[in-house]
Coordinates of C-alpha atoms in Angstrom, one line a residue:
Chain W
X193 CA -18.4 -54.9 19.0
X194 CA -15.7 -57.3 20.0
X195 CA -12.5 -55.7 20.1
X196 CA -9.8 -58.0 19.1
X197 CA -7.1 -59.1 21.4
X198 CA -3.9 -57.5 21.2
X199 CA -1.4 -59.7 18.9
X200 CA 2.2 -60.3 20.4
X201 CA 3.6 -57.9 17.8
X202 CA 1.5 -55.5 18.6
X203 CA 2.4 -55.5 22.1
X204 CA 5.7 -55.6 21.3
X205 CA 5.1 -52.4 19.3
X206 CA 3.5 -51.4 22.4
X207 CA 6.5 -51.8 24.4
X208 CA 8.9 -50.2 21.9
X209 CA 6.7 -47.2 22.0
X210 CA 6.4 -47.1 25.9
X211 CA 10.6 -47.5 25.7
X212 CA 10.6 -44.6 23.0
X213 CA 8.3 -42.4 25.2
X214 CA 10.8 -43.3 28.5
X215 CA 13.7 -42.4 26.5
X216 CA 12.3 -39.2 25.2
X217 CA 11.3 -38.4 29.0
X218 CA 14.9 -39.1 29.9
X219 CA 16.2 -37.0 26.8
X220 CA 13.8 -33.9 28.3
X221 CA 15.7 -34.3 31.6
X222 CA 18.7 -33.5 30.4
X223 CA 19.8 -30.3 28.7
X224 CA 19.0 -30.3 24.8
X225 CA 21.8 -31.6 22.7
X226 CA 23.6 -29.4 19.9
X227 CA 21.0 -28.8 17.0
X228 CA 18.2 -30.0 19.0
X229 CA 17.0 -26.1 19.5
X230 CA 15.7 -24.2 16.6
X231 CA 16.9 -20.9 18.3
X232 CA 20.4 -19.7 17.7
X233 CA 22.4 -21.1 20.7
X234 CA 25.1 -18.9 21.9
X235 CA 28.5 -20.0 22.2
X236 CA 28.5 -19.3 25.8
X237 CA 25.5 -18.4 28.3
X238 CA 24.7 -14.9 29.1
X239 CA 24.2 -14.7 32.8
X240 CA 20.7 -12.9 34.0
X241 CA 21.0 -9.6 34.5
X242 CA 20.3 -8.0 37.8
X243 CA 18.1 -5.1 37.2
X244 CA 15.2 -3.2 38.6
X245 CA 13.1 -1.3 36.3
X246 CA 9.0 -0.3 36.4
X247 CA 6.3 -1.9 35.5
X248 CA 3.5 -0.5 33.6
X249 CA 1.7 -0.6 36.9
X250 CA 4.2 2.0 38.4
X251 CA 5.9 -1.2 40.6
X252 CA 9.6 -1.9 40.7
X253 CA 10.6 -5.2 39.0
X254 CA 13.6 -6.8 40.4
X255 CA 14.0 -8.7 37.1
X256 CA 16.4 -11.3 38.7
X257 CA 14.0 -12.1 41.9
X258 CA 10.9 -12.1 39.8
X259 CA 11.5 -14.3 37.1
X260 CA 14.0 -16.7 39.5
X261 CA 12.8 -20.2 38.6
X262 CA 10.6 -19.6 35.3
X263 CA 11.9 -19.6 31.9
X264 CA 12.1 -15.8 30.9
X265 CA 11.7 -14.5 27.6
X266 CA 13.2 -11.3 27.5
X267 CA 13.0 -8.5 24.7
X268 CA 13.8 -4.9 24.2
X269 CA 11.4 -3.2 21.8
X270 CA 9.0 -0.3 21.4
X271 CA 5.4 0.0 20.5
X272 CA 5.8 2.1 17.5
X273 CA 7.5 -0.8 15.7
X274 CA 5.2 -2.1 13.2
X275 CA 6.9 -5.4 12.5
X276 CA 9.4 -7.1 14.2
X277 CA 8.1 -6.2 17.7
X278 CA 4.8 -6.8 17.3
X279 CA 5.6 -10.1 15.1
X280 CA 7.5 -11.4 18.3
X281 CA 5.0 -10.8 20.7
X282 CA 2.4 -12.2 18.7
X283 CA 4.3 -15.5 18.0
X284 CA 5.0 -16.2 21.5
X285 CA 1.8 -15.3 22.3
X286 CA -0.2 -17.4 20.0
X287 CA 2.2 -20.0 21.1
X288 CA 1.7 -20.1 24.9
X289 CA -2.0 -20.3 24.5
X290 CA -1.6 -23.6 22.7
X291 CA 0.7 -25.0 24.9
X292 CA -0.6 -27.3 27.8
X293 CA -1.3 -24.7 31.0
X294 CA 1.7 -26.6 33.0
X295 CA 4.1 -25.6 30.5
X296 CA 2.7 -22.1 29.5
X297 CA 2.7 -21.0 33.3
X298 CA 6.1 -21.7 33.8
X299 CA 7.2 -19.0 31.1
X300 CA 7.5 -15.4 31.5
X301 CA 7.5 -12.9 29.1
X302 CA 9.1 -9.6 29.7
X303 CA 9.4 -6.5 27.3
X304 CA 11.4 -3.6 28.1
X305 CA 10.6 -0.5 25.8
X306 CA 13.7 1.2 24.3
X307 CA 11.4 4.3 23.8
X308 CA 10.5 5.6 27.0
X309 CA 9.6 8.9 25.8
X310 CA 6.8 7.8 24.0
X311 CA 5.7 4.6 25.7
X312 CA 3.9 5.6 28.5
X313 CA 2.8 3.2 31.0
X314 CA -0.8 3.1 29.6
X315 CA 0.5 2.9 25.9
X316 CA 2.8 -0.1 26.5
X317 CA 0.3 -2.1 28.9
X318 CA -2.6 -1.6 26.0
X319 CA 0.0 -2.8 23.4
X320 CA 1.0 -5.9 25.6
X321 CA -2.6 -6.5 26.4
X322 CA -3.2 -6.9 22.6
X323 CA -1.0 -10.2 22.7
X324 CA -1.4 -11.0 26.4
X325 CA -2.3 -10.1 29.5
X326 CA 0.4 -11.5 31.6
X327 CA 3.1 -9.9 29.6
X328 CA 5.1 -7.5 31.6
X329 CA 6.2 -4.3 30.5
X330 CA 9.3 -2.6 31.8
X331 CA 10.4 1.2 31.4
X332 CA 13.5 3.0 32.6
X333 CA 15.4 6.1 31.6
X334 CA 17.0 5.5 28.3
X335 CA 20.7 5.1 30.6
X336 CA 19.0 2.9 32.8
X337 CA 17.7 0.9 29.5
X338 CA 21.0 1.0 27.8
X339 CA 22.9 0.0 30.8
X340 CA 20.8 -3.3 31.2
X341 CA 21.3 -3.9 27.1
X342 CA 25.3 -3.5 27.6
X343 CA 25.1 -5.7 31.0
X344 CA 23.7 -8.6 28.3
X345 CA 26.3 -7.7 25.7
X346 CA 23.6 -6.4 23.5
X347 CA 24.1 -2.9 21.8
X348 CA 22.3 0.2 23.3
X349 CA 19.0 1.3 21.4
X350 CA 19.3 4.1 18.9
X351 CA 17.0 6.8 17.9
X352 CA 16.8 7.1 14.4
X353 CA 15.2 10.4 12.9
X354 CA 15.2 14.1 14.3
X355 CA 11.2 14.7 15.1
X356 CA 9.6 14.6 18.7
X357 CA 7.3 12.1 17.6
X358 CA 8.1 10.4 14.2
X359 CA 11.4 8.4 14.4
X360 CA 12.3 4.9 14.8
X361 CA 14.3 3.1 17.2
X362 CA 17.4 0.7 16.2
X363 CA 17.7 -1.9 18.9
X364 CA 18.6 -5.6 19.3
X365 CA 15.8 -7.6 17.9
X366 CA 16.4 -11.1 19.6
X367 CA 14.3 -12.7 22.4
X368 CA 17.0 -13.7 24.9
X369 CA 15.8 -17.3 26.5
X370 CA 16.4 -17.2 30.1
X371 CA 16.3 -21.0 31.7
X372 CA 16.0 -21.9 35.3
X373 CA 19.7 -21.9 35.9
X374 CA 19.0 -18.2 35.5
X375 CA 21.5 -18.0 32.2
X376 CA 20.6 -17.4 28.6
X377 CA 21.6 -20.3 26.5
X378 CA 19.7 -19.5 23.4
X379 CA 18.6 -16.5 21.7
X380 CA 15.6 -16.1 19.0
X381 CA 16.2 -13.9 16.3
X382 CA 13.7 -11.9 14.2
X383 CA 12.1 -14.5 11.9
X384 CA 11.6 -17.1 14.5
X385 CA 8.3 -19.0 13.5
X386 CA 5.8 -19.7 15.7
X387 CA 6.8 -23.7 15.1
X388 CA 10.3 -23.0 16.4
X389 CA 8.6 -21.5 19.4
X390 CA 6.5 -24.4 19.9
X391 CA 9.1 -26.7 19.3
X392 CA 11.4 -24.9 21.9
X393 CA 9.7 -23.5 24.8
X394 CA 8.9 -27.2 26.2
X395 CA 12.5 -28.0 25.8
X396 CA 13.4 -25.0 27.4
X397 CA 10.7 -25.6 30.3
X398 CA 11.6 -29.4 30.7
X399 CA 15.5 -29.5 30.3
X400 CA 17.8 -29.8 33.5
X401 CA 20.0 -26.9 32.5
X402 CA 21.9 -27.4 35.6
X403 CA 22.8 -24.5 38.3
X404 CA 24.8 -21.3 37.5
Chain Y
X86 CA -8.6 -33.0 -11.0
X87 CA -9.8 -30.4 -8.9
X88 CA -9.1 -26.6 -9.3
X89 CA -9.6 -24.4 -6.2
X90 CA -9.8 -20.8 -6.5
X91 CA -9.7 -18.1 -4.0
X92 CA -9.4 -14.4 -3.3
X93 CA -7.8 -12.9 -0.8
X94 CA -9.7 -9.8 -0.6
X95 CA -12.2 -10.6 2.4
X96 CA -11.1 -11.8 5.7
X97 CA -13.5 -15.2 5.0
X98 CA -11.5 -15.4 1.6
X99 CA -8.1 -15.3 3.1
X100 CA -9.0 -17.9 5.5
X101 CA -10.4 -20.1 2.9
X102 CA -7.2 -19.6 0.7
X103 CA -5.5 -20.8 4.1
X104 CA -7.5 -23.5 4.2
X105 CA -6.7 -25.0 1.1
X106 CA -3.4 -23.9 0.7
X107 CA -1.9 -27.0 1.6
X108 CA -3.8 -28.8 -1.5
X109 CA -1.6 -29.6 -4.4
X110 CA -3.9 -28.0 -7.1
X111 CA -4.5 -24.0 -5.9
X112 CA -5.0 -21.6 -8.7
X113 CA -3.8 -18.2 -6.8
X114 CA -6.1 -15.4 -7.5
X115 CA -4.2 -11.7 -7.4
X116 CA -6.5 -9.5 -5.5
X117 CA -5.6 -6.8 -8.2
X118 CA -3.5 -6.5 -11.2
X119 CA -2.2 -4.0 -13.2
X120 CA -0.3 -4.2 -16.6
X121 CA 1.8 -7.7 -15.9
X122 CA 1.9 -7.1 -12.3
X123 CA -0.2 -9.4 -10.0
X124 CA -0.9 -8.4 -6.2
X125 CA -1.5 -11.6 -3.9
X126 CA -1.8 -12.3 -0.4
X127 CA -2.3 -8.6 1.0
X128 CA -3.5 -8.2 4.5
X129 CA -2.7 -6.2 7.6
X130 CA -2.4 -7.3 11.3
X131 CA -4.7 -5.6 13.6
X132 CA -3.1 -2.8 15.2
X133 CA -1.5 -3.3 18.6
X134 CA -1.0 0.2 18.9
X135 CA -3.7 2.6 18.1
X136 CA -1.7 4.9 15.7
X137 CA 0.6 2.2 14.3
X138 CA 0.2 -0.8 11.6
X139 CA 2.0 -2.7 9.0
X140 CA 0.7 -4.2 5.5
X141 CA 2.2 -7.5 3.6
X142 CA 1.6 -8.6 0.0
X143 CA 3.2 -10.2 -2.7
X144 CA 3.9 -8.5 -6.2
X145 CA 4.6 -11.0 -9.0
X146 CA 6.0 -9.5 -12.3
X147 CA 4.9 -11.6 -15.3
X148 CA 6.2 -9.2 -18.0
X149 CA 9.4 -9.3 -20.0
X150 CA 10.4 -5.9 -18.5
X151 CA 11.5 -5.1 -14.8
X152 CA 9.2 -2.7 -13.1
X153 CA 9.5 -0.8 -10.3
X154 CA 7.4 -0.2 -7.1
X155 CA 7.4 3.6 -6.5
X156 CA 4.9 4.4 -4.0
X157 CA 2.8 2.9 -1.3
X158 CA -0.6 5.4 -0.2
X159 CA -3.5 4.8 1.9
X160 CA -6.5 6.7 3.4
X161 CA -5.8 5.0 6.2
X162 CA -2.6 7.0 7.1
X163 CA 0.7 7.8 6.2
X164 CA 2.3 4.5 4.4
X165 CA 6.1 3.7 3.9
X166 CA 7.9 0.9 2.1
X167 CA 10.5 -0.3 4.8
X168 CA 13.4 -2.9 4.7
X169 CA 14.7 -4.3 8.0
X170 CA 18.7 -4.0 8.2
X171 CA 21.1 -5.1 11.1
X172 CA 24.3 -3.4 11.4
X173 CA 27.5 -5.2 12.5
X174 CA 27.0 -4.4 16.2
X175 CA 23.7 -6.2 16.2
X176 CA 21.1 -3.0 16.0
X177 CA 18.2 -3.5 13.7
X178 CA 16.6 -1.1 12.2
X179 CA 13.9 -0.4 9.8
X180 CA 15.2 1.7 6.7
X181 CA 12.6 3.5 4.1
X182 CA 13.3 2.0 0.9
X183 CA 12.2 4.7 -1.9
X184 CA 11.7 2.1 -4.6
X185 CA 12.0 -1.5 -5.4
X186 CA 12.9 -3.2 -8.9
X187 CA 10.9 -6.3 -9.7
X188 CA 12.9 -8.1 -12.1
X189 CA 10.8 -9.8 -15.0
X190 CA 9.0 -13.4 -13.8
X191 CA 10.2 -12.7 -10.5
X192 CA 8.5 -12.0 -7.2
X193 CA 8.5 -9.7 -4.5
X194 CA 7.6 -10.9 -1.2
X195 CA 6.6 -8.8 1.7
X196 CA 7.2 -10.5 5.0
X197 CA 7.8 -9.8 9.0
X198 CA 11.5 -9.0 9.1
X199 CA 11.9 -8.2 5.6
X200 CA 10.2 -5.5 3.3
X201 CA 7.0 -4.5 4.7
X202 CA 4.8 -1.2 4.6
X203 CA 4.7 1.0 7.6
X204 CA 1.5 2.7 8.5
X205 CA 2.1 5.6 10.9
X206 CA -0.5 8.2 12.3
X207 CA -3.5 6.2 11.6
X208 CA -6.4 7.6 12.0
X209 CA -7.7 4.9 13.4
X210 CA -6.7 1.5 14.7
X211 CA -6.9 -1.5 12.1
X212 CA -9.2 -3.9 13.5
X213 CA -9.7 -7.3 12.6
X214 CA -12.5 -7.6 10.2
X215 CA -12.0 -4.0 8.7
X216 CA -10.5 -3.7 5.2
X217 CA -8.1 -1.1 4.3
X218 CA -7.6 0.4 1.0
X219 CA -4.2 0.8 -0.5
X220 CA -2.9 2.3 -4.2
X221 CA 0.4 0.7 -5.2
X222 CA 2.1 2.8 -8.2
X223 CA 4.9 1.2 -10.5
X224 CA 6.9 2.4 -13.1
X225 CA 5.2 0.5 -15.9
X226 CA 2.3 -0.7 -14.7
X227 CA 0.6 2.3 -13.1
X228 CA -1.2 2.2 -10.1
X229 CA -3.0 -0.7 -8.6
X230 CA -5.6 -0.2 -6.1
X231 CA -7.2 -3.1 -3.8
X232 CA -8.4 -3.8 -0.4
X233 CA -6.1 -5.6 2.5
X234 CA -8.1 -7.4 4.8
X235 CA -7.1 -6.9 8.7
X236 CA -6.6 -10.1 10.2
X237 CA -4.9 -11.3 13.7
X238 CA -1.1 -11.5 13.8
X239 CA -1.2 -15.5 13.9
X240 CA -3.7 -15.5 10.5
X241 CA -1.4 -13.0 9.1
X242 CA 1.8 -15.0 9.6
X243 CA -0.3 -18.3 8.5
X244 CA -1.1 -16.7 5.4
X245 CA 2.2 -15.4 4.8
X246 CA 4.1 -18.9 5.6
X247 CA 1.7 -20.5 3.1
X248 CA 2.9 -18.7 0.3
X249 CA 5.0 -20.6 -2.8
X250 CA 8.2 -20.7 -1.5
X251 CA 10.5 -17.8 -3.0

């Protein structure tokens, strides 16, 4: 089958499309413009907290050092949560699986349990593995975790209920997105959809956020 | 005109619904009815924790009177209707909701981050492909029992996001 030669008009459209791609690439090199991100852009960026907690494998995890150079999605939750916590994790995991590996590999997901009494290392690891084996689970004492929360301008977690086993935790429900400048410019509240993550994560990865 | 019908009582049925939901001509079939109340979109995500789970569905009240959802029970474990609230300090919590009124000709949507049923003390984890039996008790319509398919979280999210707009 003979393929028709491109017309002058189609070449012009091709050139215009190429220029648009170049422009778009140029856009990605800058930090996103206001309104471009679907997450909630903070009025002022939050510096990445410096803390060390313990992984589900029992190793110390220096958050600042271990996540340097990555887009880091930090969340505080617990495994007895039936709704917000697993939905956040499931949505992020599903989107990361669908993104190109060169983008997904530049993202780390860290979940700090606000319920260290019930979230044993084994339980937390099993829960995270239900979403993605690469997700980092961190534990610390209630005081240590609340200190981290306060350093990020988040409220301390609150135990709700009197039982030793049957209680819920109130906690900040947003995911903080730290970019490669080691600051969080945007957070993702409960209700963030997979389409929102799929839209924003490449922007968070590719944009030039400057330095601290 | 092509009319498509689908039933959400089986995993395959739910996936079929998800597939065809973009079509403009979908006749939604309830998974169960009682009186003027119809239950749609029932689904439960597979448990990430072995003893905890959740359940989502839609209640349509086609009647001329308000009805009230009074109770949720399941042989799978303790079932409790929750809402999600955030206080002034930014702490988000789940709170038990003893009852929810559904106005005449209106719809109650259960969804992540909003009304949902929490399963606790599950005797077994909810696994994809399972069906979890649920009974809802309404003040007027009485009891309605149905099986909610256990799906992946992504399947649940996709199913719920494709519901007609509130």
